[in-house]
Amino acid sequence: MAPTPAYALIATDLDGTLLRGDDTVSDRSLAALARVAWAGARHLVVTGRPAPRVRPLLADLGRTGLAVCGQGAQLYDAGTDRLLWSVRLDRELAETALGKIEAEVGQVFAAVDQDGVDGLTLIEPGYRMPHPTLPALRVGRRDDLWSAPISKVLLRHAALSDDELAAVARAVVGSLATVTMSGPGTVELQPSGVTKATGLALAAERLGIGAERAVAFGDMPNDIPMFDWAGHGVAMAGAHAELRAVADEVTLSNEDDGVAVVLERLFPAD
């Protein structure tokens, strides 16, 4: 009989954390996650990717349970292929927020993730996808981005760094939206008050697991709310300085199986 683990919930970001640069999960990480399952603990993917962009990965991992997607705006059930909960970003508010940002920094290039399990990622002219492996549909003009309900807006600027763009956006957007930075070239606007922590807390409540028994892994500032919520936060080597500052520990990089290193310690083979 497996011993009762100290932690019952393992929450992992994907890009820069569980996934290697080629969008795969290493054999060592898969084996470590198998230890987690054998011990009776649960693994939850908590990602900025929308549900349609997570579905194939969950299938490869053999996951049929919950996943927190879209920076916490979506709670996806892989077993039934449906959203149990979702929050949309009001499109008029999104347009207003974009206008405020552009009034400060000039032209930005935008993309949107549509709501729903089959929602598309639409990109306007000039926008370059930070993850070229993820599918996206280019539209002819910005107005086309608002053709259907959305869960978030993704922003890029030709000259400003991600940190600079995010700082300006937070200063001018106010309560119109939550501003996050989830990776290189990925500054986002999502529904106000929605974070990875709100989505993770909802999933944990459904599973009957308290925050004190959760371990969270991440690499970017959008993981800070998740670290604040969880009992233990683990930053990857090379993680953004803002996340390292609030982490309980720092592990190896995603390329060096940093998630597996910690899980092997928390869930020993014997």
mmCIF file of C-alpha atoms in Angstrom:
data_model
loop_
_atom_site.group_PDB
_atom_site.id
_atom_site.type_symbol
_atom_site.label_atom_id
_atom_site.label_comp_id
_atom_site.label_asym_id
_atom_site.label_seq_id
_atom_site.Cartn_x
_atom_site.Cartn_y
_atom_site.Cartn_z
ATOM 1 C CA MET A 1 0.000 0.000 0.000
ATOM 2 C CA ALA A 2 1.375 3.416 -0.977
ATOM 3 C CA PRO A 3 2.267 5.766 1.915
ATOM 4 C CA THR A 4 0.224 8.934 2.264
ATOM 5 C CA PRO A 5 2.202 11.696 0.517
ATOM 6 C CA ALA A 6 2.854 15.047 2.135
ATOM 7 C CA TYR A 7 1.372 16.707 -0.936
ATOM 8 C CA ALA A 8 -1.822 15.674 -2.677
ATOM 9 C CA LEU A 9 -1.833 18.052 -5.648
ATOM 10 C CA ILE A 10 0.958 18.775 -8.128
ATOM 11 C CA ALA A 11 0.257 21.793 -10.330
ATOM 12 C CA THR A 12 2.587 22.293 -13.272
ATOM 13 C CA ASP A 13 2.852 25.029 -15.822
ATOM 14 C CA LEU A 14 3.663 23.756 -19.310
ATOM 15 C CA ASP A 15 5.923 26.002 -21.403
ATOM 16 C CA GLY A 16 9.313 26.453 -19.796
ATOM 17 C CA THR A 17 8.355 24.135 -16.942
ATOM 18 C CA LEU A 18 7.059 20.621 -17.686
ATOM 19 C CA LEU A 19 7.566 20.830 -21.436
ATOM 20 C CA ARG A 20 10.972 20.811 -23.067
ATOM 21 C CA GLY A 21 11.707 23.247 -25.865
ATOM 22 C CA ASP A 22 10.381 20.802 -28.457
ATOM 23 C CA ASP A 23 6.976 20.621 -26.694
ATOM 24 C CA THR A 24 7.604 17.111 -25.347
ATOM 25 C CA VAL A 25 7.689 15.675 -21.821
ATOM 26 C CA SER A 26 10.810 13.688 -20.983
ATOM 27 C CA ASP A 27 10.698 10.041 -19.975
ATOM 28 C CA ARG A 28 12.086 10.985 -16.573
ATOM 29 C CA SER A 29 9.288 13.502 -16.022
ATOM 30 C CA LEU A 30 6.688 10.946 -17.119
ATOM 31 C CA ALA A 31 8.121 8.436 -14.661
ATOM 32 C CA ALA A 32 8.035 11.027 -11.864
ATOM 33 C CA LEU A 33 4.401 11.839 -12.629
ATOM 34 C CA ALA A 34 3.659 8.110 -12.517
ATOM 35 C CA ARG A 35 5.078 8.071 -8.981
ATOM 36 C CA VAL A 36 2.705 10.907 -8.096
ATOM 37 C CA ALA A 37 -0.275 8.914 -9.373
ATOM 38 C CA TRP A 38 0.851 5.720 -7.624
ATOM 39 C CA ALA A 39 1.044 7.613 -4.327
ATOM 40 C CA GLY A 40 -2.554 8.770 -4.768
ATOM 41 C CA ALA A 41 -1.764 12.416 -5.495
ATOM 42 C CA ARG A 42 -3.203 14.337 -8.435
ATOM 43 C CA HIS A 43 -1.363 16.131 -11.237
ATOM 44 C CA LEU A 44 -2.991 19.208 -12.756
ATOM 45 C CA VAL A 45 -1.754 21.084 -15.792
ATOM 46 C CA VAL A 46 -2.160 24.822 -15.118
ATOM 47 C CA THR A 47 -1.302 26.735 -18.267
ATOM 48 C CA GLY A 48 -1.826 29.908 -20.213
ATOM 49 C CA ARG A 49 -2.625 27.848 -23.289
ATOM 50 C CA PRO A 50 -6.340 27.668 -24.119
ATOM 51 C CA ALA A 51 -8.121 24.332 -23.901
ATOM 52 C CA PRO A 52 -7.961 23.532 -27.654
ATOM 53 C CA ARG A 53 -4.151 23.942 -27.586
ATOM 54 C CA VAL A 54 -3.866 21.695 -24.507
ATOM 55 C CA ARG A 55 -6.131 18.844 -25.619
ATOM 56 C CA PRO A 56 -3.508 16.981 -27.752
ATOM 57 C CA LEU A 57 -0.900 17.173 -24.998
ATOM 58 C CA LEU A 58 -3.298 15.835 -22.383
ATOM 59 C CA ALA A 59 -4.122 12.964 -24.723
ATOM 60 C CA ASP A 60 -0.400 12.165 -25.102
ATOM 61 C CA LEU A 61 -0.038 12.185 -21.315
ATOM 62 C CA GLY A 62 -3.056 9.937 -20.912
ATOM 63 C CA ARG A 63 -4.798 12.578 -18.787
ATOM 64 C CA THR A 64 -8.583 12.317 -18.568
ATOM 65 C CA GLY A 65 -9.196 14.630 -15.629
ATOM 66 C CA LEU A 66 -9.147 18.369 -15.048
ATOM 67 C CA ALA A 67 -6.837 20.989 -16.511
ATOM 68 C CA VAL A 68 -6.684 24.706 -15.806
ATOM 69 C CA CYS A 69 -6.285 26.551 -19.101
ATOM 70 C CA GLY A 70 -6.269 30.079 -20.481
ATOM 71 C CA GLN A 71 -4.434 31.589 -17.465
ATOM 72 C CA GLY A 72 -7.202 30.333 -15.179
ATOM 73 C CA ALA A 73 -10.123 31.431 -17.341
ATOM 74 C CA GLN A 74 -11.023 27.845 -18.277
ATOM 75 C CA LEU A 75 -11.491 24.657 -16.266
ATOM 76 C CA TYR A 76 -11.357 21.857 -18.808
ATOM 77 C CA ASP A 77 -12.428 18.241 -18.320
ATOM 78 C CA ALA A 78 -10.335 16.112 -20.670
ATOM 79 C CA GLY A 79 -12.463 13.034 -20.038
ATOM 80 C CA THR A 80 -15.633 14.612 -21.414
ATOM 81 C CA ASP A 81 -13.909 17.194 -23.667
ATOM 82 C CA ARG A 82 -15.888 20.092 -22.245
ATOM 83 C CA LEU A 83 -15.374 23.239 -20.256
ATOM 84 C CA LEU A 84 -16.746 22.951 -16.741
ATOM 85 C CA TRP A 85 -16.187 26.662 -16.191
ATOM 86 C CA SER A 86 -15.031 29.569 -18.327
ATOM 87 C CA VAL A 87 -14.793 33.336 -18.112
ATOM 88 C CA ARG A 88 -14.852 35.493 -21.208
ATOM 89 C CA LEU A 89 -13.027 38.771 -21.726
ATOM 90 C CA ASP A 90 -15.541 41.397 -22.817
ATOM 91 C CA ARG A 91 -14.553 42.394 -26.338
ATOM 92 C CA GLU A 92 -15.453 46.059 -25.899
ATOM 93 C CA LEU A 93 -13.322 46.237 -22.772
ATOM 94 C CA ALA A 94 -10.497 44.526 -24.655
ATOM 95 C CA GLU A 95 -10.666 47.120 -27.449
ATOM 96 C CA THR A 96 -10.692 49.934 -24.892
ATOM 97 C CA ALA A 97 -7.686 48.453 -23.100
ATOM 98 C CA LEU A 98 -5.773 48.131 -26.375
ATOM 99 C CA GLY A 99 -6.538 51.762 -27.181
ATOM 100 C CA LYS A 100 -5.196 52.908 -23.812
ATOM 101 C CA ILE A 101 -1.990 50.912 -24.281
ATOM 102 C CA GLU A 102 -1.428 52.202 -27.817
ATOM 103 C CA ALA A 103 -2.005 55.767 -26.648
ATOM 104 C CA GLU A 104 1.069 55.296 -24.444
ATOM 105 C CA VAL A 105 3.441 53.179 -26.545
ATOM 106 C CA GLY A 106 2.246 53.413 -30.139
ATOM 107 C CA GLN A 107 1.207 50.445 -32.233
ATOM 108 C CA VAL A 108 1.008 47.018 -30.659
ATOM 109 C CA PHE A 109 0.265 43.785 -32.461
ATOM 110 C CA ALA A 110 -2.519 41.635 -31.081
ATOM 111 C CA ALA A 111 -3.933 38.124 -31.147
ATOM 112 C CA VAL A 112 -6.856 36.514 -29.344
ATOM 113 C CA ASP A 113 -7.778 33.099 -28.033
ATOM 114 C CA GLN A 114 -11.436 32.417 -28.690
ATOM 115 C CA ASP A 115 -13.531 30.868 -25.938
ATOM 116 C CA GLY A 116 -14.710 27.256 -26.144
ATOM 117 C CA VAL A 117 -13.185 23.804 -26.607
ATOM 118 C CA ASP A 118 -12.882 24.432 -30.339
ATOM 119 C CA GLY A 119 -11.949 28.109 -30.157
ATOM 120 C CA LEU A 120 -9.347 29.404 -32.598
ATOM 121 C CA THR A 121 -6.285 31.546 -32.031
ATOM 122 C CA LEU A 122 -6.583 34.561 -34.349
ATOM 123 C CA ILE A 123 -3.625 36.847 -35.110
ATOM 124 C CA GLU A 124 -3.751 40.261 -36.760
ATOM 125 C CA PRO A 125 -1.253 41.452 -39.418
ATOM 126 C CA GLY A 126 2.173 42.005 -37.863
ATOM 127 C CA TYR A 127 1.669 39.670 -34.901
ATOM 128 C CA ARG A 128 4.246 36.869 -34.598
ATOM 129 C CA MET A 129 3.353 33.749 -32.617
ATOM 130 C CA PRO A 130 5.767 33.136 -29.709
ATOM 131 C CA HIS A 131 5.206 29.374 -30.118
ATOM 132 C CA PRO A 132 5.372 28.631 -33.854
ATOM 133 C CA THR A 133 4.240 25.040 -33.250
ATOM 134 C CA LEU A 134 0.827 26.203 -32.021
ATOM 135 C CA PRO A 135 -1.828 26.639 -34.722
ATOM 136 C CA ALA A 136 -3.161 30.128 -35.438
ATOM 137 C CA LEU A 137 -5.307 31.746 -38.097
ATOM 138 C CA ARG A 138 -4.198 35.090 -39.520
ATOM 139 C CA VAL A 139 -6.985 37.609 -40.100
ATOM 140 C CA GLY A 140 -7.029 40.642 -42.355
ATOM 141 C CA ARG A 141 -7.599 43.383 -39.775
ATOM 142 C CA ARG A 142 -7.970 43.940 -36.052
ATOM 143 C CA ASP A 143 -11.765 44.122 -36.173
ATOM 144 C CA ASP A 144 -11.773 40.479 -37.257
ATOM 145 C CA LEU A 145 -10.311 39.501 -33.878
ATOM 146 C CA TRP A 146 -13.650 40.256 -32.233
ATOM 147 C CA SER A 147 -15.767 37.988 -34.454
ATOM 148 C CA ALA A 148 -16.523 35.537 -31.607
ATOM 149 C CA PRO A 149 -16.272 35.488 -27.779
ATOM 150 C CA ILE A 150 -12.689 35.470 -26.477
ATOM 151 C CA SER A 151 -10.892 34.381 -23.326
ATOM 152 C CA LYS A 152 -7.823 36.634 -23.669
ATOM 153 C CA VAL A 153 -5.761 38.984 -25.835
ATOM 154 C CA LEU A 154 -2.059 38.491 -26.545
ATOM 155 C CA LEU A 155 0.161 41.526 -27.190
ATOM 156 C CA ARG A 156 3.551 42.243 -28.739
ATOM 157 C CA HIS A 157 5.451 45.469 -29.378
ATOM 158 C CA ALA A 158 8.126 46.038 -31.980
ATOM 159 C CA ALA A 159 10.566 47.782 -29.638
ATOM 160 C CA LEU A 160 9.525 47.344 -25.992
ATOM 161 C CA SER A 161 10.601 44.355 -23.944
ATOM 162 C CA ASP A 162 7.967 42.116 -22.386
ATOM 163 C CA ASP A 163 8.629 43.650 -18.968
ATOM 164 C CA GLU A 164 8.297 47.176 -20.334
ATOM 165 C CA LEU A 165 5.100 46.420 -22.235
ATOM 166 C CA ALA A 166 3.562 44.629 -19.253
ATOM 167 C CA ALA A 167 4.416 47.526 -16.928
ATOM 168 C CA VAL A 168 2.778 50.079 -19.232
ATOM 169 C CA ALA A 169 -0.274 47.859 -19.714
ATOM 170 C CA ARG A 170 -0.756 47.416 -15.958
ATOM 171 C CA ALA A 171 -0.455 51.158 -15.425
ATOM 172 C CA VAL A 172 -3.108 52.154 -17.972
ATOM 173 C CA VAL A 173 -5.508 49.204 -18.158
ATOM 174 C CA GLY A 174 -6.574 49.325 -14.518
ATOM 175 C CA SER A 175 -9.662 47.233 -13.792
ATOM 176 C CA LEU A 176 -10.508 46.645 -17.456
ATOM 177 C CA ALA A 177 -8.449 43.424 -17.498
ATOM 178 C CA THR A 178 -5.749 41.472 -15.701
ATOM 179 C CA VAL A 179 -2.321 41.880 -17.304
ATOM 180 C CA THR A 180 0.018 38.882 -17.253
ATOM 181 C CA MET A 181 3.370 37.900 -18.742
ATOM 182 C CA SER A 182 3.572 34.185 -19.396
ATOM 183 C CA GLY A 183 6.648 33.736 -21.564
ATOM 184 C CA PRO A 184 8.963 35.369 -24.071
ATOM 185 C CA GLY A 185 6.861 37.525 -26.371
ATOM 186 C CA THR A 186 3.704 36.785 -24.409
ATOM 187 C CA VAL A 187 2.053 39.700 -22.629
ATOM 188 C CA GLU A 188 -1.661 39.039 -22.171
ATOM 189 C CA LEU A 189 -4.938 40.647 -21.183
ATOM 190 C CA GLN A 190 -7.420 38.351 -19.489
ATOM 191 C CA PRO A 191 -10.692 38.866 -17.609
ATOM 192 C CA SER A 192 -10.294 41.122 -14.587
ATOM 193 C CA GLY A 193 -9.564 39.168 -11.421
ATOM 194 C CA VAL A 194 -8.825 35.919 -13.254
ATOM 195 C CA THR A 195 -5.432 34.299 -12.613
ATOM 196 C CA LYS A 196 -3.937 30.840 -12.537
ATOM 197 C CA ALA A 197 -4.673 30.843 -8.806
ATOM 198 C CA THR A 198 -8.415 31.369 -9.266
ATOM 199 C CA GLY A 199 -8.600 28.496 -11.731
ATOM 200 C CA LEU A 200 -6.396 26.233 -9.623
ATOM 201 C CA ALA A 201 -8.410 26.961 -6.486
ATOM 202 C CA LEU A 202 -11.608 26.026 -8.295
ATOM 203 C CA ALA A 203 -10.101 22.751 -9.513
ATOM 204 C CA ALA A 204 -8.708 21.944 -6.069
ATOM 205 C CA GLU A 205 -12.096 22.563 -4.481
ATOM 206 C CA ARG A 206 -13.677 20.076 -6.875
ATOM 207 C CA LEU A 207 -10.994 17.559 -5.929
ATOM 208 C CA GLY A 208 -11.380 18.229 -2.202
ATOM 209 C CA ILE A 209 -7.730 19.249 -1.762
ATOM 210 C CA GLY A 210 -6.573 22.238 0.290
ATOM 211 C CA ALA A 211 -3.958 24.741 -0.826
ATOM 212 C CA GLU A 212 -1.545 23.658 1.916
ATOM 213 C CA ARG A 213 -1.227 20.245 0.244
ATOM 214 C CA ALA A 214 -0.413 21.646 -3.200
ATOM 215 C CA VAL A 215 2.960 22.073 -4.897
ATOM 216 C CA ALA A 216 3.152 24.450 -7.858
ATOM 217 C CA PHE A 217 5.848 24.580 -10.544
ATOM 218 C CA GLY A 218 6.389 27.529 -12.896
ATOM 219 C CA ASP A 219 8.794 29.877 -14.619
ATOM 220 C CA MET A 220 7.096 33.218 -15.342
ATOM 221 C CA PRO A 221 5.303 36.073 -13.510
ATOM 222 C CA ASN A 222 1.893 34.651 -14.439
ATOM 223 C CA ASP A 223 2.733 31.811 -12.025
ATOM 224 C CA ILE A 224 3.091 34.169 -9.035
ATOM 225 C CA PRO A 225 -0.602 33.960 -8.004
ATOM 226 C CA MET A 226 -0.364 30.163 -8.182
ATOM 227 C CA PHE A 227 2.714 30.227 -5.907
ATOM 228 C CA ASP A 228 0.922 32.540 -3.486
ATOM 229 C CA TRP A 229 -1.986 30.089 -3.322
ATOM 230 C CA ALA A 230 -0.094 26.791 -3.085
ATOM 231 C CA GLY A 231 1.618 25.428 -0.008
ATOM 232 C CA HIS A 232 4.947 25.160 -1.848
ATOM 233 C CA GLY A 233 6.178 26.955 -4.967
ATOM 234 C CA VAL A 234 9.036 25.689 -7.132
ATOM 235 C CA ALA A 235 10.635 27.939 -9.752
ATOM 236 C CA MET A 236 12.601 26.542 -12.652
ATOM 237 C CA ALA A 237 16.233 27.463 -13.165
ATOM 238 C CA GLY A 238 16.250 30.540 -15.361
ATOM 239 C CA ALA A 239 12.766 31.550 -14.207
ATOM 240 C CA HIS A 240 11.832 35.222 -14.264
ATOM 241 C CA ALA A 241 13.315 37.127 -11.316
ATOM 242 C CA GLU A 242 9.865 38.137 -10.047
ATOM 243 C CA LEU A 243 8.880 34.486 -9.688
ATOM 244 C CA ARG A 244 12.170 33.390 -8.134
ATOM 245 C CA ALA A 245 11.683 36.094 -5.505
ATOM 246 C CA VAL A 246 8.507 34.433 -4.192
ATOM 247 C CA ALA A 247 9.492 30.775 -4.741
ATOM 248 C CA ASP A 248 10.129 28.383 -1.871
ATOM 249 C CA GLU A 249 12.838 26.678 -3.897
ATOM 250 C CA VAL A 250 14.497 26.734 -7.318
ATOM 251 C CA THR A 251 15.032 23.518 -9.254
ATOM 252 C CA LEU A 252 16.826 22.673 -12.482
ATOM 253 C CA SER A 253 15.598 23.870 -15.857
ATOM 254 C CA ASN A 254 12.835 22.278 -17.911
ATOM 255 C CA GLU A 255 15.508 20.852 -20.223
ATOM 256 C CA ASP A 256 17.222 19.231 -17.224
ATOM 257 C CA ASP A 257 14.065 17.621 -15.762
ATOM 258 C CA GLY A 258 13.689 20.134 -12.951
ATOM 259 C CA VAL A 259 10.112 19.060 -12.201
ATOM 260 C CA ALA A 260 11.147 15.411 -11.995
ATOM 261 C CA VAL A 261 14.039 16.191 -9.630
ATOM 262 C CA VAL A 262 11.650 17.664 -7.058
ATOM 263 C CA LEU A 263 8.945 15.030 -7.525
ATOM 264 C CA GLU A 264 11.461 12.220 -7.053
ATOM 265 C CA ARG A 265 12.350 13.754 -3.693
ATOM 266 C CA LEU A 266 8.745 14.299 -2.604
ATOM 267 C CA PHE A 267 7.545 10.909 -3.867
ATOM 268 C CA PRO A 268 10.440 8.455 -3.334
ATOM 269 C CA ALA A 269 10.327 5.200 -5.257
ATOM 270 C CA ASP A 270 10.272 3.049 -2.123
#
